[in-house]
């Protein structure tokens, strides 16, 4: 695939990575991905974003098929992660008249990525730059999903170049959202994994673009969104908006139980944790997907995790959920563990170790029950839950 005309003056000049199956090592890309870059053929020709280093020569060939590289005046770097800046080193050698436009943070990052002084300008939030017959407006959008990120809005064409925002790891060379196969599930997956930890920042940036007349979103990965761009913006807004009662603190009581004994403990813990100021969600880890849990964990102020011990370990569904916590903003959320055991009872300690590693704050020692809980044990569990709820009204850990 060579290049693709979006409008007479705007071309997609990105590359396809059909074989990619994991992005940043951990995020699944079951249909590959694309690194999108866009050429604006204005009086002052401008490139938006760049591509992965692996494709730098292919990328330059595409550009040369449309323009003399010496004519390029600006290269907009909306975000500096190397999937978008890897080819920049070679590109800059071929574009001696180009200036880089980026946020202050992105400009600092670029110095350490390229190890060279970069000829460019730091653009302010809301700043406009004329390309002669067209105009760009820059909207800072920090933590979409790095601190350096911004959007670029091309006013005459009503296009938002959103970099990783509204992107999808989905490789289909037809590129336009109305032509490619169904990518809804992958769009959501991308949001949850890449943007999910920054929901507050997502809402802040959507507030900034809500009055723009956006008719097309050109992200840096996957389909170009031209049929109903606001559908995607509103989806981000919806997924980022907190669901819980704003007056109550949310506690997740998450458990896995082999014979129902840890489940009984979890129910007693949940009863104790339900107070005037808390809302409790009791969830069986074996019946929820880790993906669903991401949103719940993000919303919760406190997390209580219970497991039976089997072969000296906690149960797998809980490990699966704790494994996705690295991509959720869990730092200093309060937590504690509980569980049943038969002889060794390592599950609670092992889960504590993992939670500490994730920088959650363990607020109280575990409650453990040998084999089956008695009425007295269930009272202990209820008190354990109550004490935990009380801890949420005290100041956070330092
Ligand atoms: Fe597509 Fe954050 O890089």
Short mmCIF file of N, CA, C and O in Angstrom, two decimals, residues 177-260:
data_model
loop_
_atom_site.label_atom_id
_atom_site.label_comp_id
_atom_site.label_asym_id
_atom_site.label_seq_id
_atom_site.Cartn_x
_atom_site.Cartn_y
_atom_site.Cartn_z
N UNK A 177 -13.04 4.22 8.60
CA UNK A 177 -13.86 3.43 9.52
C UNK A 177 -15.10 2.83 8.87
O UNK A 177 -15.62 1.81 9.33
N UNK A 178 -15.58 3.44 7.81
CA UNK A 178 -16.76 2.89 7.13
C UNK A 178 -16.40 1.78 6.15
O UNK A 178 -17.29 1.11 5.62
N UNK A 179 -15.11 1.56 5.92
CA UNK A 179 -14.69 0.55 4.94
C UNK A 179 -14.05 -0.67 5.60
O UNK A 179 -14.12 -1.77 5.04
N UNK A 180 -13.44 -0.48 6.76
CA UNK A 180 -12.71 -1.59 7.39
C UNK A 180 -13.68 -2.54 8.09
O UNK A 180 -14.86 -2.24 8.26
N UNK A 181 -13.16 -3.72 8.49
CA UNK A 181 -13.97 -4.66 9.27
C UNK A 181 -14.30 -4.06 10.64
O UNK A 181 -13.72 -3.05 11.03
N UNK A 182 -15.19 -4.75 11.34
CA UNK A 182 -15.63 -4.26 12.65
C UNK A 182 -14.45 -4.21 13.63
O UNK A 182 -13.82 -5.23 13.91
N UNK A 183 -14.18 -3.01 14.15
CA UNK A 183 -13.04 -2.86 15.06
C UNK A 183 -13.48 -2.38 16.44
O UNK A 183 -12.64 -1.97 17.26
N UNK A 184 -14.79 -2.44 16.72
CA UNK A 184 -15.32 -1.88 17.97
C UNK A 184 -14.65 -2.50 19.20
O UNK A 184 -14.27 -1.79 20.15
N UNK A 185 -14.48 -3.81 19.18
CA UNK A 185 -13.90 -4.47 20.35
C UNK A 185 -12.44 -4.03 20.56
O UNK A 185 -11.99 -3.81 21.69
N UNK A 186 -11.72 -3.86 19.47
CA UNK A 186 -10.31 -3.47 19.57
C UNK A 186 -10.17 -2.00 19.96
O UNK A 186 -9.22 -1.61 20.63
N UNK A 187 -11.14 -1.18 19.53
CA UNK A 187 -11.16 0.23 19.93
C UNK A 187 -11.33 0.32 21.45
O UNK A 187 -10.63 1.07 22.13
N UNK A 188 -12.25 -0.48 21.98
CA UNK A 188 -12.48 -0.48 23.43
C UNK A 188 -11.25 -1.03 24.17
O UNK A 188 -10.85 -0.51 25.20
N UNK A 189 -10.68 -2.09 23.63
CA UNK A 189 -9.50 -2.71 24.25
C UNK A 189 -8.37 -1.67 24.36
O UNK A 189 -7.72 -1.53 25.39
N UNK A 190 -8.17 -0.93 23.28
CA UNK A 190 -7.12 0.10 23.26
C UNK A 190 -7.40 1.15 24.35
O UNK A 190 -6.52 1.55 25.10
N UNK A 191 -8.65 1.59 24.39
CA UNK A 191 -9.00 2.60 25.41
C UNK A 191 -8.67 2.07 26.80
O UNK A 191 -8.01 2.74 27.61
N UNK A 192 -9.16 0.87 27.11
CA UNK A 192 -9.01 0.34 28.47
C UNK A 192 -7.54 0.17 28.84
O UNK A 192 -7.14 0.45 29.97
N UNK A 193 -6.74 -0.30 27.89
CA UNK A 193 -5.35 -0.61 28.22
C UNK A 193 -4.43 0.59 28.16
O UNK A 193 -3.51 0.71 28.96
N UNK A 194 -4.65 1.45 27.19
CA UNK A 194 -3.69 2.55 27.00
C UNK A 194 -4.17 3.82 27.71
O UNK A 194 -3.39 4.51 28.36
N UNK A 195 -5.45 4.13 27.58
CA UNK A 195 -5.97 5.38 28.13
C UNK A 195 -6.65 5.20 29.49
O UNK A 195 -6.77 6.16 30.25
N UNK A 196 -7.09 3.97 29.78
CA UNK A 196 -7.88 3.71 30.98
C UNK A 196 -7.30 4.28 32.26
O UNK A 196 -8.04 4.84 33.08
N UNK A 197 -5.99 4.20 32.48
CA UNK A 197 -5.45 4.73 33.74
C UNK A 197 -5.57 6.25 33.87
O UNK A 197 -5.29 6.79 34.93
N UNK A 198 -5.94 6.93 32.82
CA UNK A 198 -5.91 8.41 32.84
C UNK A 198 -7.29 9.01 32.60
O UNK A 198 -7.44 10.04 31.94
N UNK A 199 -8.30 8.38 33.14
CA UNK A 199 -9.68 8.80 32.83
C UNK A 199 -9.93 10.27 33.16
O UNK A 199 -10.64 10.96 32.43
N UNK A 200 -9.38 10.76 34.25
CA UNK A 200 -9.60 12.16 34.61
C UNK A 200 -9.02 13.07 33.51
O UNK A 200 -9.63 14.06 33.12
N UNK A 201 -7.85 12.72 33.03
CA UNK A 201 -7.20 13.51 31.98
C UNK A 201 -7.97 13.41 30.66
O UNK A 201 -8.01 14.35 29.87
N UNK A 202 -8.58 12.26 30.43
CA UNK A 202 -9.39 12.09 29.22
C UNK A 202 -10.53 13.10 29.25
O UNK A 202 -10.79 13.82 28.27
N UNK A 203 -11.20 13.17 30.39
CA UNK A 203 -12.35 14.09 30.50
C UNK A 203 -11.90 15.54 30.36
O UNK A 203 -12.58 16.35 29.74
N UNK A 204 -10.74 15.87 30.93
CA UNK A 204 -10.26 17.26 30.85
C UNK A 204 -10.01 17.67 29.40
O UNK A 204 -10.36 18.76 28.97
N UNK A 205 -9.42 16.77 28.62
CA UNK A 205 -9.10 17.13 27.23
C UNK A 205 -10.37 17.15 26.38
O UNK A 205 -10.49 17.98 25.47
N UNK A 206 -11.32 16.27 26.66
CA UNK A 206 -12.57 16.29 25.88
C UNK A 206 -13.31 17.61 26.13
O UNK A 206 -13.92 18.17 25.22
N UNK A 207 -13.21 18.09 27.33
CA UNK A 207 -13.81 19.40 27.64
C UNK A 207 -13.20 20.48 26.74
O UNK A 207 -13.90 21.40 26.30
N UNK A 208 -11.92 20.36 26.46
CA UNK A 208 -11.24 21.38 25.63
C UNK A 208 -11.66 21.31 24.16
O UNK A 208 -11.59 22.31 23.45
N UNK A 209 -12.04 20.12 23.68
CA UNK A 209 -12.35 20.01 22.25
C UNK A 209 -13.85 20.01 21.96
O UNK A 209 -14.26 19.92 20.81
N UNK A 210 -14.65 20.12 23.02
CA UNK A 210 -16.09 19.89 22.83
C UNK A 210 -16.75 20.92 21.89
O UNK A 210 -17.78 20.63 21.31
N UNK A 211 -16.14 22.10 21.76
CA UNK A 211 -16.75 23.11 20.89
C UNK A 211 -16.12 23.18 19.51
O UNK A 211 -16.48 24.04 18.71
N UNK A 212 -15.19 22.30 19.22
CA UNK A 212 -14.59 22.29 17.88
C UNK A 212 -15.54 21.59 16.89
O UNK A 212 -16.23 20.64 17.26
N UNK A 213 -15.49 22.03 15.67
CA UNK A 213 -16.36 21.44 14.63
C UNK A 213 -15.60 20.27 13.98
O UNK A 213 -15.17 20.34 12.83
N UNK A 214 -15.45 19.20 14.77
CA UNK A 214 -14.64 18.06 14.30
C UNK A 214 -15.48 17.19 13.38
O UNK A 214 -16.53 16.68 13.78
N UNK A 215 -15.00 16.99 12.15
CA UNK A 215 -15.74 16.14 11.21
C UNK A 215 -14.95 14.89 10.81
O UNK A 215 -15.47 14.03 10.09
N UNK A 216 -13.72 14.83 11.27
CA UNK A 216 -12.90 13.64 11.00
C UNK A 216 -11.81 13.57 12.07
O UNK A 216 -11.22 14.60 12.40
N UNK A 217 -11.59 12.38 12.60
CA UNK A 217 -10.48 12.18 13.54
C UNK A 217 -9.44 11.30 12.86
O UNK A 217 -9.75 10.22 12.36
N UNK A 218 -8.21 11.81 12.84
CA UNK A 218 -7.11 11.08 12.22
C UNK A 218 -6.14 10.67 13.33
O UNK A 218 -5.25 11.44 13.71
N UNK A 219 -6.31 9.47 13.88
CA UNK A 219 -5.41 9.03 14.96
C UNK A 219 -4.13 8.43 14.41
O UNK A 219 -3.94 8.32 13.20
N UNK A 220 -3.27 8.01 15.32
CA UNK A 220 -1.96 7.50 14.90
C UNK A 220 -1.91 5.99 14.72
O UNK A 220 -0.90 5.46 14.28
N UNK A 221 -2.98 5.31 15.12
CA UNK A 221 -3.06 3.87 14.88
C UNK A 221 -4.47 3.54 14.40
O UNK A 221 -5.45 4.03 14.97
N UNK A 222 -4.55 2.69 13.41
CA UNK A 222 -5.83 2.12 13.03
C UNK A 222 -6.72 3.04 12.23
O UNK A 222 -6.26 4.02 11.63
N UNK A 223 -8.02 2.71 12.22
CA UNK A 223 -8.94 3.40 11.32
C UNK A 223 -9.03 4.91 11.51
O UNK A 223 -8.97 5.43 12.62
N UNK A 224 -9.21 5.60 10.39
CA UNK A 224 -9.50 7.03 10.36
C UNK A 224 -11.01 7.17 10.53
O UNK A 224 -11.79 6.53 9.82
N UNK A 225 -11.42 8.03 11.47
CA UNK A 225 -12.81 8.05 11.90
C UNK A 225 -13.53 9.21 11.20
O UNK A 225 -13.43 10.36 11.61
N UNK A 226 -14.26 8.87 10.13
CA UNK A 226 -14.90 9.94 9.36
C UNK A 226 -16.42 9.84 9.33
O UNK A 226 -17.08 10.79 8.92
N UNK A 227 -16.98 8.69 9.74
CA UNK A 227 -18.44 8.58 9.61
C UNK A 227 -19.16 9.36 10.71
O UNK A 227 -20.10 10.09 10.44
N UNK A 228 -18.71 9.19 11.94
CA UNK A 228 -19.36 9.87 13.06
C UNK A 228 -18.31 10.06 14.16
O UNK A 228 -18.33 9.35 15.17
N UNK A 229 -17.38 11.01 13.97
CA UNK A 229 -16.30 11.14 14.95
C UNK A 229 -16.78 11.37 16.37
O UNK A 229 -16.14 10.91 17.32
N UNK A 230 -17.90 12.03 16.53
CA UNK A 230 -18.39 12.31 17.88
C UNK A 230 -18.84 11.05 18.60
O UNK A 230 -18.88 11.01 19.83
N UNK A 231 -19.18 10.02 17.84
CA UNK A 231 -19.52 8.74 18.48
C UNK A 231 -18.31 8.25 19.29
O UNK A 231 -18.47 7.76 20.41
N UNK A 232 -17.13 8.42 18.74
CA UNK A 232 -15.92 7.93 19.42
C UNK A 232 -15.53 8.84 20.57
O UNK A 232 -15.09 8.39 21.63
N UNK A 233 -15.70 10.14 20.37
CA UNK A 233 -15.40 11.08 21.46
C UNK A 233 -16.35 10.83 22.64
O UNK A 233 -15.94 10.76 23.80
N UNK A 234 -17.62 10.65 22.31
CA UNK A 234 -18.61 10.41 23.38
C UNK A 234 -18.38 9.07 24.07
O UNK A 234 -18.64 8.93 25.27
N UNK A 235 -17.88 8.09 23.33
CA UNK A 235 -17.57 6.80 23.96
C UNK A 235 -16.45 6.98 24.99
O UNK A 235 -16.54 6.49 26.11
N UNK A 236 -15.41 7.72 24.62
CA UNK A 236 -14.32 8.00 25.58
C UNK A 236 -14.87 8.72 26.81
O UNK A 236 -14.48 8.43 27.94
N UNK A 237 -15.76 9.67 26.55
CA UNK A 237 -16.33 10.44 27.67
C UNK A 237 -17.13 9.51 28.58
O UNK A 237 -16.99 9.54 29.81
N UNK A 238 -17.94 8.68 27.96
CA UNK A 238 -18.78 7.75 28.73
C UNK A 238 -17.90 6.79 29.54
O UNK A 238 -18.12 6.60 30.74
N UNK A 239 -16.90 6.21 28.93
CA UNK A 239 -16.06 5.23 29.62
C UNK A 239 -15.20 5.87 30.70
O UNK A 239 -14.70 5.17 31.58
N UNK A 240 -15.02 7.17 30.62
CA UNK A 240 -14.16 7.85 31.59
C UNK A 240 -14.93 8.45 32.75
O UNK A 240 -14.34 8.91 33.73
N UNK A 241 -16.25 8.49 32.63
CA UNK A 241 -17.07 9.14 33.65
C UNK A 241 -17.32 8.19 34.81
O UNK A 241 -17.78 7.07 34.60
N UNK A 242 -17.00 8.61 36.05
CA UNK A 242 -17.20 7.72 37.20
C UNK A 242 -18.66 7.32 37.35
O UNK A 242 -19.55 8.12 37.15
N UNK A 243 -18.89 6.06 37.70
CA UNK A 243 -20.25 5.52 37.81
C UNK A 243 -20.80 5.56 39.23
O UNK A 243 -21.98 5.57 39.47
N UNK A 244 -19.91 5.52 40.21
CA UNK A 244 -20.38 5.27 41.58
C UNK A 244 -21.01 6.51 42.21
O UNK A 244 -20.86 7.61 41.69
N UNK A 245 -21.71 6.27 43.30
CA UNK A 245 -22.28 7.35 44.08
C UNK A 245 -21.14 8.26 44.54
O UNK A 245 -20.27 7.81 45.29
N UNK A 246 -21.14 9.52 44.10
CA UNK A 246 -19.99 10.38 44.43
C UNK A 246 -19.85 10.66 45.92
O UNK A 246 -18.80 11.10 46.37
N UNK A 247 -20.91 10.40 46.69
CA UNK A 247 -20.83 10.67 48.12
C UNK A 247 -20.31 9.48 48.91
O UNK A 247 -20.13 9.55 50.12
N UNK A 248 -20.13 8.35 48.23
CA UNK A 248 -19.67 7.16 48.96
C UNK A 248 -18.36 6.65 48.38
O UNK A 248 -18.11 6.78 47.19
N UNK A 249 -17.56 6.06 49.25
CA UNK A 249 -16.30 5.46 48.80
C UNK A 249 -16.57 4.02 48.39
O UNK A 249 -17.27 3.29 49.09
N UNK A 250 -16.00 3.65 47.26
CA UNK A 250 -16.26 2.30 46.73
C UNK A 250 -15.21 1.31 47.25
O UNK A 250 -14.00 1.55 47.15
N UNK A 251 -15.71 0.20 47.79
CA UNK A 251 -14.83 -0.89 48.22
C UNK A 251 -15.15 -2.12 47.36
O UNK A 251 -16.31 -2.53 47.27
N UNK A 252 -14.14 -2.69 46.75
CA UNK A 252 -14.32 -3.96 46.05
C UNK A 252 -13.95 -5.08 46.99
O UNK A 252 -12.89 -5.05 47.61
N UNK A 253 -14.85 -6.05 47.11
CA UNK A 253 -14.50 -7.27 47.83
C UNK A 253 -14.44 -8.37 46.77
O UNK A 253 -15.44 -8.77 46.21
N UNK A 254 -13.25 -8.77 46.50
CA UNK A 254 -12.97 -9.66 45.37
C UNK A 254 -12.46 -10.97 45.93
O UNK A 254 -11.54 -10.98 46.74
N UNK A 255 -13.07 -12.07 45.49
CA UNK A 255 -12.65 -13.34 46.09
C UNK A 255 -12.64 -14.46 45.05
O UNK A 255 -13.23 -14.36 43.99
N UNK A 256 -11.93 -15.52 45.40
CA UNK A 256 -12.01 -16.78 44.66
C UNK A 256 -12.09 -17.88 45.71
O UNK A 256 -11.35 -17.85 46.71
N UNK A 257 -13.00 -18.82 45.51
CA UNK A 257 -13.29 -19.78 46.56
C UNK A 257 -13.42 -21.18 45.97
O UNK A 257 -14.11 -21.38 44.98
N UNK A 258 -12.75 -22.15 46.57
CA UNK A 258 -12.78 -23.52 46.04
C UNK A 258 -14.02 -24.28 46.50
O UNK A 258 -14.67 -24.98 45.73
N UNK A 259 -14.37 -24.17 47.79
CA UNK A 259 -15.50 -24.93 48.33
C UNK A 259 -16.54 -24.03 49.00
O UNK A 259 -17.34 -24.49 49.79
N UNK A 260 -16.49 -22.74 48.71
CA UNK A 260 -17.50 -21.84 49.25
C UNK A 260 -17.14 -21.24 50.61
O UNK A 260 -17.87 -20.41 51.13
#
